[in-house]
XYZ file of C-alpha atoms in Angstrom:
183
model
C 197.658 199.853 229.109
C 197.348 202.673 231.611
C 193.918 204.136 232.254
C 195.200 207.328 233.871
C 195.010 210.622 232.017
C 198.124 211.576 230.062
C 200.497 213.937 231.809
C 201.167 217.292 230.174
C 204.330 219.342 230.448
C 204.009 222.615 232.352
C 206.462 225.463 232.717
C 208.359 225.974 235.971
C 205.746 228.547 237.022
C 203.096 225.794 237.113
C 200.823 227.706 234.756
C 199.367 225.825 231.787
C 201.381 226.194 228.570
C 200.070 227.526 225.342
C 201.472 226.231 222.104
C 202.587 222.843 220.900
C 203.936 219.876 222.826
C 207.406 220.757 221.532
C 206.978 224.318 222.831
C 206.204 222.827 226.270
C 209.277 220.581 226.078
C 211.509 223.528 225.170
C 210.090 225.489 228.114
C 210.762 222.514 230.412
C 214.328 222.462 229.108
C 214.780 226.120 230.008
C 213.757 225.321 233.593
C 216.111 222.307 233.612
C 219.000 224.334 232.208
C 218.513 227.064 234.819
C 219.683 224.636 237.500
C 222.010 222.558 235.342
C 225.548 221.926 236.507
C 228.042 220.421 234.057
C 228.691 216.896 235.378
C 232.216 217.078 233.977
C 232.142 213.642 232.403
C 233.252 212.371 229.024
C 231.226 210.440 226.452
C 232.657 207.042 227.481
C 230.105 205.133 229.576
C 231.372 204.421 233.088
C 230.016 200.835 233.112
C 231.228 200.152 229.559
C 227.800 198.807 228.581
C 225.406 199.574 225.739
C 221.672 199.032 226.246
C 219.515 198.291 223.195
C 215.818 198.591 223.982
C 212.413 199.321 222.557
C 211.344 202.953 222.334
C 208.132 202.139 224.268
C 207.273 205.066 226.553
C 206.349 202.710 229.415
C 209.979 201.686 229.955
C 212.169 203.962 232.081
C 215.460 202.194 231.367
C 217.631 204.097 233.804
C 215.231 203.481 236.686
C 214.549 199.853 235.704
C 218.265 199.014 235.552
C 219.504 201.218 238.393
C 221.583 203.341 236.025
C 222.903 206.835 236.593
C 223.804 209.530 234.096
C 226.990 208.499 232.315
C 226.715 204.773 233.084
C 225.729 203.476 229.631
C 225.000 204.144 226.000
C 221.330 203.733 225.143
C 220.077 202.746 221.681
C 216.290 202.706 221.329
C 214.097 201.867 218.367
C 210.747 200.258 217.596
C 210.885 196.785 219.137
C 214.467 197.110 220.341
C 215.453 194.990 217.349
C 219.025 194.879 216.128
C 219.017 196.539 212.710
C 221.884 197.807 210.565
C 221.577 201.178 212.284
C 221.745 199.510 215.702
C 224.943 197.750 214.624
C 226.283 201.134 213.470
C 225.617 202.642 216.901
C 227.050 199.636 218.750
C 230.156 199.680 216.549
C 230.806 203.325 217.396
C 230.028 202.611 221.050
C 232.538 199.755 221.200
C 235.285 200.875 218.852
C 235.363 204.603 219.620
C 233.918 204.847 223.126
C 234.997 201.720 224.960
C 231.880 199.676 225.679
C 232.373 195.941 226.121
C 228.936 194.580 227.105
C 225.555 194.678 225.351
C 222.191 194.155 227.023
C 219.141 193.756 224.772
C 215.706 194.526 226.180
C 212.422 193.762 224.439
C 209.131 193.842 226.365
C 205.699 192.337 226.804
C 202.850 193.863 224.829
C 205.091 195.310 222.121
C 203.378 197.112 219.253
C 205.582 195.293 216.728
C 203.731 192.109 217.661
C 200.592 193.605 216.082
C 202.183 194.626 212.768
C 203.319 192.720 209.698
C 205.393 193.619 206.668
C 202.053 194.651 205.129
C 202.643 197.919 207.012
C 205.482 198.662 204.560
C 203.294 197.836 201.575
C 200.478 200.067 202.852
C 202.972 202.864 203.434
C 204.294 202.469 199.891
C 200.757 202.670 198.506
C 200.090 205.819 200.544
C 203.268 207.796 199.804
C 204.346 206.296 196.481
C 207.744 205.117 197.664
C 208.793 201.841 199.263
C 210.639 202.270 202.576
C 214.250 201.049 202.474
C 213.830 199.551 205.944
C 212.022 196.447 207.156
C 209.300 196.688 209.791
C 210.989 193.888 211.786
C 207.610 192.786 213.158
C 207.495 189.599 215.215
C 205.016 187.310 216.955
C 207.310 185.600 219.490
C 209.159 188.119 221.663
C 211.556 185.496 223.069
C 212.573 184.369 219.592
C 213.065 187.957 218.484
C 215.400 188.556 221.440
C 217.362 185.453 220.373
C 217.560 186.769 216.806
C 218.804 190.147 218.069
C 221.455 188.481 220.264
C 222.596 186.454 217.243
C 222.846 189.567 215.072
C 225.095 191.239 217.663
C 227.226 188.136 218.236
C 227.851 187.546 214.530
C 228.481 191.115 213.389
C 231.986 191.433 211.928
C 232.059 195.077 213.043
C 231.701 194.367 216.772
C 234.921 193.225 218.466
C 233.286 192.569 221.865
C 230.550 189.944 221.674
C 231.340 187.727 224.674
C 229.028 189.596 227.067
C 225.752 189.905 225.132
C 222.565 189.074 227.012
C 218.895 189.449 226.144
C 215.820 190.049 228.290
C 212.089 190.653 228.121
C 210.828 193.464 230.352
C 207.355 192.862 231.762
C 205.494 196.181 231.476
C 203.032 195.155 234.221
C 205.562 194.033 236.865
C 208.743 195.884 235.898
C 210.758 192.650 236.029
C 213.295 191.438 233.496
C 213.183 187.825 232.311
C 216.414 186.553 230.770
C 216.205 184.745 227.445
C 218.355 181.666 226.859
C 220.042 182.182 223.484
C 219.990 178.434 222.757
C 216.294 177.597 223.380
């Protein structure tokens, strides 16, 4: 975990922002849009690959994988696990937008390794309604990558499952470690 102070968004003028974090993000977007040039590209990823990864803020996927704007589709969620909604996104990515490869990226020190399905029960007790989704918590990150690869490879909705590979990203070194689907 980083010990440095959190970074705060500031407007183009460099002056501190008043308001909420979202207000600061909208102001940053205005500065971005002022210099924006339409890249003139379509929605089909150039490399025909979809990346499924954890939403962890420590992972800069484009930088870590050497990707440019337009290279891939990116699907991020808690843990990078393959859920029904992930399959939905991958199905649209493959069938409507031409992707053929899927790379799955989990990481070291994932927050889902500290949760259990008790989280769902506690949430139900708090709000009075049981979530329709599973937490998808796990203890063994390698095994969870294998499970995610299996879910992609066996989905009847995905026509392209020959090039599916899974990795664990080390948040302290930035390196990917490939997971053998058979181990």
